[in-house]
Amino acid sequence: MIFFNKFVKFVQFVVNNLVEIVGGWIVGSLRQKALLICVHLFSIIGLGLGGFFLLMVCSLSLHSQDFEELSYGKFIDVDVKIRTFLGNFERNYYGNKAPSRLDILWKKFLGSGYTVASREEGPVKWSGCGWTGQPLLVEEDGEYYLIQGAYDHKLKKLEANTGKTIWEYEYDDVLKGTGTIWSNRHARNFGKSLIILQGSRRGTENSLYSVKIPSFRAISYFYGIDYWKLDVKKTASYSRDTDASALIFNDTVYIGLENAIFMVLNPNPDSVVMKDGMKQPKIYQELNLYNNKDISKHRGNLVIESSPCLLNDRIYITAGSGHVYGYNLKTKKIDWDFYIGSDLDGTPVVTEDSCILVTVEKQYIEGKGGVFKLDPSKNESEAVVWYFPTGNATLAEWKGGVIGSASINDRTRLETHPYLAAFSAIDGYLYVVNHKEIDEAKGKVYGPNNKETYPAPKLVFKKRIGGSISTPIIVGNKLIAAGYGGIYLFEFDEKGNFELLDNKSPGVFEATPIAWDGKIYVGSRNGYLYCFGEFEPQKNTEEE
């Protein structure tokens, strides 16, 4: 029996490697194809047959992992730089270095696709990418690659230096949100070692009542093929899309879906189950992030569009039902619930002093939207550190507040600089506050429901840039803010003095940018993904 089990593992190993070769040949570059064949054939012939021979002669107790120690990944140095929406699972990292100008170094047409925006409108054509739409960034052997979801229904792997397409994977609808890259330590083959967890809208051919809607999927980073699809089931929510970026802790996925369910699941492709004719991930837990009162107040608008963040032993997530929930990783229960009442779209952001920043839309509330700083180590009634209200204004279907997330400089802050938080509001302004300093002179301000009053943070900078639902980013002493009025690049000093370095308006922006090695990557609703930076002056090579 032992011999038979080892033989089966060996056959599985050979088949896996052959599948890798076929998949890699279809989507890989010439260099990758050559390396792929050499390494996998070496693995099969050299390591696999060698191990099999030793097994027969010596009856050694070999495991399948032994056959794969010399896998393809050992020959490629892979480093994930931007792993998920807002960089990490604290949602507070946006890159390492920003440029000083916004020259367009290259632009890539992402395409267009149809989606059903509403039952009344029917199918509409969207182009480029939108909210949240932030690219991911991976380094392979010194070369950088972007992962970008787009409105042409496709997830794309692109060369960061040129925008050249490496592969595309097609979904059933537009991709709005940002993916998350999982480094699979238990992978049995190379393709499964790095997996993108990416959502989409429900599907142009689907209705809210379709039997199955696989809007959350696991895609191979290397080959652009899917390993499983999750059916987002019908609930009291009026959506079955997936906009959020997953949080991964101890090889477990935590994510809020637009059906208002908080999911805990196993992302490993080797642990899938067959359900409704699809390979689906194993589900550990499902929690409804709403109650009957929320249904009465919000009706079907219970959707979760934000991404969860990790702080100590809790995962925090905002919900369309108006709650900020804290999920206890030890007890596996929700044991913290700060109720605001508005539709909460923005992702909570973890600060250096173990608080979270939560943005608030002007919807279902009497007062103004804005931004909370909350200390979740305290009881909900004592958790508010400050509140910053923004102005009321009408932009599309929004009436005010902040739709995107806040950003902070805590991760890349220069030593003499203050702790800053930035956010773009529907009222057309970019706001920057010192998130550790209270404005004593201003006194207290009313919260979202015009009942409680709270301290306000000190305002450092305010600039009219036009309405925006994008999240601005702070990298070192630079701030990049994109919106319907274009993209803005600022520089600031330790005293909070801001200078506008550049502004470009090639299109309107809803997506959130990243900054890396002096370049900015961000997609527009005009159909293009842009790489901004500084053109290097041409050197004169002629002899004088």
Coordinates of C-alpha atoms in Angstrom, one line a residue:
M1 CA 0.0 0.0 0.0
I2 CA 2.9 2.4 0.8
F3 CA 4.5 1.7 -2.5
F4 CA 1.2 2.3 -4.3
N5 CA 0.6 5.6 -2.5
K6 CA 4.1 6.8 -3.4
F7 CA 3.5 5.8 -7.0
V8 CA 0.2 7.7 -7.1
K9 CA 2.0 10.8 -5.7
F10 CA 4.7 10.4 -8.3
V11 CA 2.1 10.2 -11.1
Q12 CA 0.3 13.3 -9.7
F13 CA 3.6 15.1 -9.7
V14 CA 4.4 14.3 -13.3
V15 CA 0.9 15.3 -14.4
N16 CA 1.1 18.6 -12.5
N17 CA 4.4 19.5 -14.2
L18 CA 3.0 18.6 -17.6
V19 CA 0.0 20.9 -16.9
E20 CA 2.3 23.6 -15.9
I21 CA 4.3 23.3 -19.1
V22 CA 1.1 23.5 -21.3
G23 CA -0.3 26.5 -19.3
G24 CA 3.0 28.3 -19.3
W25 CA 3.5 27.8 -23.0
I26 CA 0.2 29.4 -23.8
V27 CA 0.7 32.6 -21.8
G28 CA 4.5 32.8 -21.1
S29 CA 7.1 35.0 -22.8
L30 CA 9.8 33.3 -24.9
R31 CA 12.2 33.4 -22.0
Q32 CA 9.6 32.0 -19.6
K33 CA 8.7 29.2 -22.1
A34 CA 12.3 28.1 -22.4
L35 CA 12.9 28.2 -18.6
L36 CA 9.6 26.5 -18.0
I37 CA 10.3 23.5 -20.2
C38 CA 13.9 23.1 -18.9
V39 CA 12.9 23.2 -15.3
H40 CA 9.8 21.1 -15.4
L41 CA 11.4 18.4 -17.6
F42 CA 14.3 18.4 -15.2
S43 CA 12.0 18.0 -12.3
I44 CA 10.1 15.2 -14.0
I45 CA 13.1 13.2 -15.4
G46 CA 15.8 14.1 -12.9
L47 CA 14.0 14.4 -9.6
G48 CA 10.8 12.5 -10.2
L49 CA 12.4 9.4 -11.8
G50 CA 15.3 9.5 -9.5
G51 CA 13.0 9.6 -6.5
F52 CA 10.9 6.8 -8.0
F53 CA 14.1 4.6 -8.5
L54 CA 15.2 5.2 -5.0
L55 CA 11.7 4.4 -3.8
M56 CA 11.8 1.0 -5.6
V57 CA 15.4 0.1 -4.5
C58 CA 15.5 1.4 -0.9
S59 CA 11.7 1.8 -0.1
L60 CA 12.5 5.3 1.2
S61 CA 9.7 7.2 2.7
L62 CA 9.4 10.1 0.2
H63 CA 6.7 12.7 0.3
S64 CA 5.2 14.5 -2.7
Q65 CA 6.9 17.6 -1.5
D66 CA 10.3 15.9 -2.0
F67 CA 9.6 15.6 -5.7
E68 CA 9.0 19.3 -5.9
E69 CA 11.9 20.9 -4.0
L70 CA 13.5 21.9 -7.2
S71 CA 10.4 23.5 -8.6
Y72 CA 10.4 26.3 -11.1
G73 CA 10.0 28.9 -8.4
K74 CA 13.5 28.1 -7.1
F75 CA 14.9 29.6 -10.3
I76 CA 12.9 32.9 -10.2
D77 CA 13.3 35.5 -7.4
V78 CA 9.7 36.7 -6.8
D79 CA 8.9 39.6 -4.5
V80 CA 5.4 41.0 -4.1
K81 CA 5.6 44.7 -3.5
I82 CA 2.0 45.8 -3.6
R83 CA 0.0 42.8 -2.5
T84 CA -3.5 44.1 -2.0
F85 CA -5.7 47.3 -1.9
L86 CA -3.8 50.0 -0.1
G87 CA -0.6 47.9 -0.1
N88 CA -0.9 45.7 2.9
F89 CA -3.4 44.3 5.4
E90 CA -3.2 47.4 7.6
R91 CA -4.2 49.3 4.4
N92 CA -1.6 52.0 4.8
Y93 CA 1.2 51.5 2.3
Y94 CA 1.2 52.9 -1.3
G95 CA 4.7 52.6 -2.6
N96 CA 8.4 53.5 -2.1
K97 CA 9.1 56.6 -4.1
A98 CA 7.0 59.2 -6.1
P99 CA 8.3 61.4 -9.0
S100 CA 8.5 65.2 -9.0
R101 CA 6.6 65.5 -12.3
L102 CA 3.7 63.9 -14.1
D103 CA 5.1 63.3 -17.5
I104 CA 3.2 60.5 -19.3
L105 CA 5.9 57.8 -19.7
W106 CA 3.4 55.4 -21.4
K107 CA -0.3 54.6 -21.5
K108 CA -2.0 51.4 -22.2
F109 CA -5.6 51.0 -23.5
L110 CA -7.4 48.7 -21.2
G111 CA -10.5 48.4 -23.3
S112 CA -14.2 48.7 -22.7
G113 CA -17.0 46.3 -21.7
Y114 CA -20.7 46.3 -20.9
T115 CA -22.3 45.9 -17.5
V116 CA -25.8 46.3 -16.1
A117 CA -25.6 49.4 -14.0
S118 CA -29.3 49.1 -13.0
R119 CA -32.4 47.4 -14.2
E120 CA -33.8 50.7 -15.4
E121 CA -30.7 51.6 -17.5
G122 CA -29.9 48.1 -18.8
P123 CA -26.5 47.4 -20.3
V124 CA -24.1 50.3 -20.3
K125 CA -20.5 50.6 -21.8
W126 CA -17.7 51.3 -19.3
S127 CA -14.1 51.9 -20.3
G128 CA -10.7 51.7 -18.5
C129 CA -11.0 51.0 -14.8
G130 CA -12.7 52.6 -11.9
W131 CA -13.2 52.4 -8.1
T132 CA -11.2 51.0 -6.5
G133 CA -9.0 49.8 -9.4
Q134 CA -5.6 50.0 -7.8
P135 CA -2.9 48.0 -9.5
L136 CA -0.8 45.4 -7.7
L137 CA 3.0 45.2 -8.2
V138 CA 5.3 42.2 -8.3
E139 CA 9.0 41.9 -9.0
E140 CA 10.4 38.9 -10.9
D141 CA 14.1 38.6 -11.3
G142 CA 14.5 42.4 -11.2
E143 CA 11.6 43.1 -13.6
Y144 CA 8.3 44.6 -12.4
Y145 CA 4.8 43.5 -13.4
L146 CA 1.4 45.0 -12.7
I147 CA -1.9 43.1 -12.1
Q148 CA -4.8 45.3 -13.2
G149 CA -8.5 44.6 -13.3
A150 CA -10.4 46.4 -16.1
Y151 CA -13.8 47.2 -17.5
D152 CA -13.3 45.0 -20.5
H153 CA -14.1 42.1 -18.1
K154 CA -10.4 41.1 -18.0
L155 CA -7.8 40.7 -15.3
K156 CA -4.4 41.5 -16.9
K157 CA -0.7 40.9 -16.1
L158 CA 1.3 43.7 -17.7
E159 CA 5.0 44.7 -17.9
A160 CA 5.4 47.7 -15.6
N161 CA 8.1 49.2 -17.7
T162 CA 6.1 49.2 -21.0
G163 CA 2.5 48.2 -20.3
K164 CA 2.9 45.2 -22.6
T165 CA 0.3 42.4 -21.9
I166 CA 1.6 39.1 -20.6
W167 CA -1.7 37.4 -20.1
E168 CA -5.4 38.2 -19.7
Y169 CA -8.2 36.3 -17.9
E170 CA -11.8 37.0 -18.8
Y171 CA -14.6 37.3 -16.2
D172 CA -18.3 37.5 -16.8
D173 CA -18.5 41.2 -16.1
V174 CA -16.4 44.3 -15.4
L175 CA -13.8 44.3 -12.7
K176 CA -14.1 47.2 -10.3
G177 CA -12.1 46.2 -7.2
T178 CA -8.5 45.4 -6.5
G179 CA -7.2 41.9 -6.1
T180 CA -5.1 40.3 -3.4
I181 CA -2.0 38.2 -4.1
W182 CA -1.6 35.1 -1.9
S183 CA 1.8 33.4 -1.5
N184 CA 0.8 29.7 -1.2
R185 CA 3.4 28.0 0.9
H186 CA 1.6 24.6 0.4
A187 CA 1.7 24.7 -3.5
R188 CA 2.2 21.4 -5.2
N189 CA 3.2 23.1 -8.5
F190 CA 4.6 26.4 -9.6
G191 CA 1.3 27.8 -11.0
K192 CA -0.3 27.5 -7.6
S193 CA 2.5 29.2 -5.7
L194 CA 1.3 32.7 -6.3
I195 CA -2.5 33.2 -6.6
I196 CA -4.6 36.3 -7.3
L197 CA -7.9 36.5 -5.5
Q198 CA -10.0 38.9 -7.6
G199 CA -13.7 39.8 -7.7
S200 CA -16.0 41.2 -10.4
R201 CA -19.6 42.4 -10.9
R202 CA -22.2 39.6 -11.1
G203 CA -22.1 39.0 -14.9
T204 CA -23.9 40.7 -17.7
E205 CA -26.0 37.5 -18.5
N206 CA -27.0 37.0 -14.8
S207 CA -29.8 38.5 -12.8
L208 CA -29.8 38.9 -9.0
Y209 CA -31.8 35.6 -8.9
S210 CA -29.5 33.5 -11.0
V211 CA -28.7 30.0 -9.7
K212 CA -25.0 30.7 -9.3
I213 CA -22.9 33.8 -9.7
P214 CA -19.1 33.1 -9.4
S215 CA -17.9 36.7 -8.9
F216 CA -14.9 35.9 -6.7
R217 CA -12.2 33.7 -8.2
A218 CA -8.6 32.4 -7.7
I219 CA -6.3 33.0 -10.6
S220 CA -2.7 31.9 -11.2
Y221 CA -0.4 34.9 -11.1
F222 CA 2.0 33.1 -13.5
Y223 CA -0.4 31.6 -16.0
G224 CA -3.7 33.5 -15.8
I225 CA -5.9 30.4 -15.3
D226 CA -8.5 29.9 -12.6
Y227 CA -8.3 27.3 -9.8
W228 CA -11.7 27.9 -8.2
K229 CA -14.8 30.1 -8.3
L230 CA -17.0 31.1 -5.4
D231 CA -20.7 31.3 -5.9
V232 CA -21.9 34.6 -4.2
K233 CA -25.3 33.6 -3.0
K234 CA -28.5 35.6 -2.9
T235 CA -29.3 37.4 0.4
A236 CA -31.3 40.4 1.6
S237 CA -28.7 42.6 -0.2
Y238 CA -29.4 43.8 -3.7
S239 CA -26.0 42.8 -5.0
R240 CA -24.0 39.7 -5.6
D241 CA -20.8 41.5 -6.9
T242 CA -17.4 41.3 -5.3
D243 CA -15.6 44.7 -5.0
A244 CA -13.5 44.1 -1.8
S245 CA -9.9 43.0 -1.6
A246 CA -9.4 39.9 0.5
L247 CA -7.3 39.9 3.7
I248 CA -5.2 36.8 4.3
F249 CA -4.1 35.6 7.7
N250 CA -2.5 32.2 8.4
D251 CA -3.4 31.1 4.9
T252 CA -7.1 31.9 5.5
V253 CA -9.1 34.4 3.5
Y254 CA -11.3 37.0 5.1
I255 CA -13.5 39.1 2.8
G256 CA -16.8 40.9 2.8
L257 CA -18.9 40.3 -0.3
E258 CA -21.6 42.6 -1.7
N259 CA -24.3 40.1 -0.6
A260 CA -23.4 41.5 2.9
I261 CA -21.8 38.3 4.1
F262 CA -18.4 38.2 5.7
M263 CA -16.6 35.1 4.5
V264 CA -13.9 33.0 6.0
L265 CA -12.5 30.4 3.6
N266 CA -9.6 28.2 2.6
P267 CA -8.0 29.6 -0.6
N268 CA -5.8 26.5 -1.3
P269 CA -6.7 25.1 -4.8
D270 CA -5.9 21.6 -3.5
S271 CA -8.7 21.8 -0.9
V272 CA -11.5 22.7 -3.3
V273 CA -14.9 21.0 -3.3
M274 CA -17.2 20.4 -6.3
K275 CA -20.4 22.3 -5.8
D276 CA -23.0 23.3 -8.4
G277 CA -20.7 22.1 -11.1
M278 CA -17.8 24.3 -10.1
K279 CA -14.6 23.9 -8.1
Q280 CA -15.3 26.1 -5.0
P281 CA -13.1 26.9 -2.0
K282 CA -13.8 25.3 1.3
I283 CA -15.9 27.7 3.5
Y284 CA -15.1 27.9 7.2
Q285 CA -17.5 30.6 8.3
E286 CA -20.2 32.9 7.0
L287 CA -21.5 35.9 9.0
N288 CA -24.3 38.3 8.0
L289 CA -23.1 41.9 8.5
Y290 CA -26.6 43.4 9.0
N291 CA -29.7 42.9 11.2
N292 CA -33.4 43.3 10.7
K293 CA -33.3 47.0 11.6
D294 CA -30.7 47.6 8.9
I295 CA -33.0 46.0 6.3
S296 CA -35.8 48.3 7.3
K297 CA -33.6 51.4 7.1
H298 CA -31.4 50.6 4.1
R299 CA -33.6 48.0 2.3
G300 CA -31.3 46.1 -0.1
N301 CA -28.4 48.6 0.2
L302 CA -26.5 46.4 2.6
V303 CA -23.5 45.8 0.3
I304 CA -20.0 45.5 1.5
E305 CA -17.6 47.3 -0.8
S306 CA -14.8 47.9 1.6
S307 CA -11.8 45.7 2.3
P308 CA -11.0 44.4 5.8
C309 CA -8.0 45.5 7.8
L310 CA -5.9 43.8 10.5
L311 CA -5.2 45.3 13.9
N312 CA -3.9 43.1 16.7
D313 CA -6.3 40.2 17.3
R314 CA -9.2 41.7 15.3
I315 CA -10.2 42.2 11.7
Y316 CA -12.2 45.4 11.1
I317 CA -14.6 45.9 8.3
T318 CA -17.1 48.5 7.4
A319 CA -20.5 47.6 5.9
G320 CA -23.2 49.2 3.9
S321 CA -25.5 48.5 6.8
G322 CA -23.8 51.4 8.6
H323 CA -21.7 49.4 11.1
V324 CA -17.9 49.1 11.7
Y325 CA -17.4 45.5 12.9
G326 CA -14.6 43.9 14.7
Y327 CA -14.1 40.2 14.2
N328 CA -12.1 38.5 16.9
L329 CA -9.6 36.1 15.4
K330 CA -9.4 34.1 18.7
T331 CA -13.1 33.6 19.4
K332 CA -14.1 33.7 15.7
K333 CA -16.9 36.0 16.6
I334 CA -17.9 39.7 16.0
D335 CA -17.3 41.3 19.4
W336 CA -17.1 45.0 18.5
D337 CA -19.7 47.0 16.6
F338 CA -19.5 50.8 16.2
Y339 CA -22.7 51.9 14.6
I340 CA -22.7 55.0 12.3
G341 CA -25.8 54.4 10.1
S342 CA -24.5 55.7 6.8
D343 CA -23.5 53.6 3.8
L344 CA -19.9 53.0 4.5
D345 CA -17.9 52.4 1.3
G346 CA -14.3 53.2 2.4
T347 CA -11.8 50.7 3.7
P348 CA -10.7 51.2 7.3
V349 CA -7.0 52.2 7.7
V350 CA -4.8 51.3 10.6
T351 CA -2.7 54.1 12.1
E352 CA 0.6 53.9 14.0
D353 CA -1.1 54.5 17.3
S354 CA -3.4 51.4 16.8
C355 CA -6.5 53.3 15.8
I356 CA -8.5 53.1 12.6
L357 CA -9.7 55.8 10.2
V358 CA -13.2 55.3 8.8
T359 CA -14.7 57.4 6.0
V360 CA -18.4 58.2 6.0
E361 CA -20.7 58.9 3.1
K362 CA -23.6 61.4 3.3
Q363 CA -26.5 58.9 3.1
Y364 CA -29.1 57.7 5.6
I365 CA -27.8 60.3 8.1
E366 CA -29.0 63.7 9.2
G367 CA -25.6 65.4 9.5
K368 CA -22.5 65.5 7.3
G369 CA -20.3 62.8 6.1
G370 CA -16.6 62.8 6.8
V371 CA -13.9 60.8 8.6
F372 CA -13.7 59.2 12.0
K373 CA -10.6 58.2 13.9
L374 CA -11.6 55.3 16.2
D375 CA -9.8 53.6 19.0
P376 CA -11.2 50.0 18.9
S377 CA -9.3 49.0 22.1
K378 CA -12.1 50.9 23.9
N379 CA -15.8 50.3 24.2
E380 CA -17.8 51.6 21.3
S381 CA -19.3 54.4 23.3
E382 CA -15.8 55.7 24.1
A383 CA -14.0 54.8 20.9
V384 CA -14.2 58.2 19.0
V385 CA -10.9 60.0 19.0
W386 CA -12.1 62.7 16.5
Y387 CA -14.4 63.4 13.7
F388 CA -13.8 65.6 10.6
P389 CA -17.0 66.6 8.7
T390 CA -16.8 67.5 5.0
G391 CA -19.2 69.6 3.0
N392 CA -22.5 68.6 1.5
A393 CA -22.5 68.5 -2.3
T394 CA -24.2 66.6 -5.1
L395 CA -22.0 64.6 -7.5
A396 CA -23.8 61.9 -9.5
E397 CA -25.8 59.9 -7.0
W398 CA -23.7 61.1 -4.0
K399 CA -24.7 63.9 -1.6
G400 CA -21.5 64.5 0.3
G401 CA -19.0 62.9 2.6
V402 CA -16.1 60.6 1.6
I403 CA -16.6 57.6 -0.7
G404 CA -13.0 56.5 -0.9
S405 CA -10.6 55.7 1.9
A406 CA -8.2 57.9 3.9
S407 CA -4.5 57.5 3.5
I408 CA -1.7 58.2 6.0
N409 CA 2.0 58.8 5.9
D410 CA 2.8 56.6 8.9
R411 CA 4.7 53.9 6.9
T412 CA 6.9 56.3 4.9
R413 CA 6.9 59.4 7.2
L414 CA 10.1 61.3 7.3
E415 CA 11.4 61.6 10.9
T416 CA 10.6 65.3 11.4
H417 CA 7.2 65.3 9.7
P418 CA 3.9 65.2 11.4
Y419 CA 1.5 62.2 11.2
L420 CA -0.8 63.1 8.3
A421 CA -4.1 61.7 7.0
A422 CA -5.4 62.7 3.6
F423 CA -8.8 62.2 2.0
S424 CA -10.7 63.4 -1.1
A425 CA -14.3 64.4 -0.6
I426 CA -17.4 64.7 -2.8
D427 CA -17.5 68.4 -2.0
G428 CA -14.5 68.9 -4.3
Y429 CA -11.8 69.3 -1.8
L430 CA -8.6 67.4 -0.8
Y431 CA -8.2 67.5 2.9
V432 CA -5.0 66.8 4.9
V433 CA -5.2 66.7 8.7
N434 CA -2.7 65.8 11.5
H435 CA -4.3 62.6 12.7
K436 CA -2.5 62.8 16.1
E437 CA -3.3 66.4 17.0
I438 CA -6.7 67.8 18.1
D439 CA -7.7 71.3 17.1
E440 CA -8.5 72.8 20.5
A441 CA -9.3 76.2 19.1
K442 CA -12.1 74.8 16.9
G443 CA -13.9 73.0 19.7
K444 CA -16.2 70.1 19.1
V445 CA -18.1 69.3 15.9
Y446 CA -21.3 67.4 15.3
G447 CA -21.1 63.8 14.2
P448 CA -22.9 62.2 11.3
N449 CA -26.3 62.2 13.0
N450 CA -26.2 65.7 14.4
K451 CA -26.5 64.4 17.9
E452 CA -23.2 63.6 19.5
T453 CA -20.3 66.1 19.3
Y454 CA -16.6 65.1 19.0
P455 CA -13.2 66.7 18.9
A456 CA -11.8 67.6 15.5
P457 CA -8.3 67.1 14.2
K458 CA -6.0 69.9 13.2
L459 CA -6.5 70.8 9.5
V460 CA -3.1 71.1 7.8
F461 CA -4.0 71.6 4.1
K462 CA -7.1 72.0 2.0
K463 CA -7.1 72.3 -1.8
R464 CA -10.0 72.3 -4.3
I465 CA -9.2 69.5 -6.9
G466 CA -12.8 68.7 -7.9
G467 CA -15.0 65.9 -6.7
S468 CA -13.4 62.5 -6.2
I469 CA -14.1 59.0 -5.0
S470 CA -10.4 57.9 -5.4
T471 CA -8.1 57.5 -2.4
P472 CA -5.1 59.9 -2.4
I473 CA -1.8 58.4 -1.4
I474 CA 1.1 59.7 0.6
V475 CA 4.7 58.5 -0.2
G476 CA 7.5 60.1 1.8
N477 CA 7.0 63.9 1.4
K478 CA 4.8 63.6 -1.8
L479 CA 1.0 63.3 -2.0
I480 CA -0.8 62.2 -5.2
A481 CA -4.6 62.8 -5.5
A482 CA -6.7 61.7 -8.5
G483 CA -10.3 62.5 -9.2
Y484 CA -12.8 63.8 -11.8
G485 CA -10.6 66.9 -12.2
G486 CA -7.4 65.0 -13.1
I487 CA -4.4 64.0 -11.1
Y488 CA -2.4 66.2 -8.7
L489 CA 1.1 65.9 -7.3
F490 CA 2.1 67.8 -4.2
E491 CA 5.2 68.1 -2.1
F492 CA 5.2 69.1 1.6
D493 CA 7.7 69.9 4.3
E494 CA 7.9 69.2 8.1
K495 CA 5.8 72.3 8.8
G496 CA 2.9 71.2 6.7
N497 CA 3.6 73.6 3.8
F498 CA 2.3 72.1 0.5
E499 CA 3.4 72.9 -3.0
L500 CA 1.7 71.8 -6.2
L501 CA 4.4 70.2 -8.3
D502 CA 2.3 69.1 -11.3
N503 CA -1.3 68.5 -12.5
K504 CA -2.5 66.6 -15.5
S505 CA -6.0 66.0 -16.9
P506 CA -5.7 63.3 -19.5
G507 CA -9.0 61.8 -18.2
V508 CA -11.1 61.3 -15.2
F509 CA -9.9 59.0 -12.4
E510 CA -11.9 56.9 -9.9
A511 CA -9.1 54.4 -9.3
T512 CA -6.4 54.7 -6.6
P513 CA -2.8 55.0 -7.8
I514 CA 0.5 53.4 -6.5
A515 CA 4.0 54.9 -6.6
W516 CA 7.1 52.9 -7.2
D517 CA 10.7 53.9 -8.0
G518 CA 9.7 57.3 -9.2
K519 CA 6.7 56.2 -11.3
I520 CA 2.9 56.5 -10.6
Y521 CA 0.5 53.9 -12.1
V522 CA -3.2 54.6 -12.2
G523 CA -6.1 53.8 -14.5
S524 CA -8.7 56.2 -15.9
R525 CA -12.3 56.0 -17.0
N526 CA -11.2 57.2 -20.5
G527 CA -10.0 53.6 -21.2
Y528 CA -6.3 54.0 -20.4
L529 CA -3.8 52.9 -17.7
Y530 CA -1.2 55.6 -17.2
C531 CA 2.4 55.5 -16.1
F532 CA 3.4 58.9 -14.9
G533 CA 7.0 60.0 -14.0
E534 CA 9.9 62.1 -15.2
F535 CA 11.3 62.0 -18.7
E536 CA 15.0 61.6 -18.5
P537 CA 16.7 64.3 -20.7
Q538 CA 18.4 62.9 -23.8
K539 CA 22.2 62.8 -23.4
N540 CA 24.3 64.4 -26.1
T541 CA 26.5 61.6 -27.5
E542 CA 28.1 63.7 -30.2
E543 CA 31.7 64.7 -29.8
E544 CA 32.2 68.4 -29.3

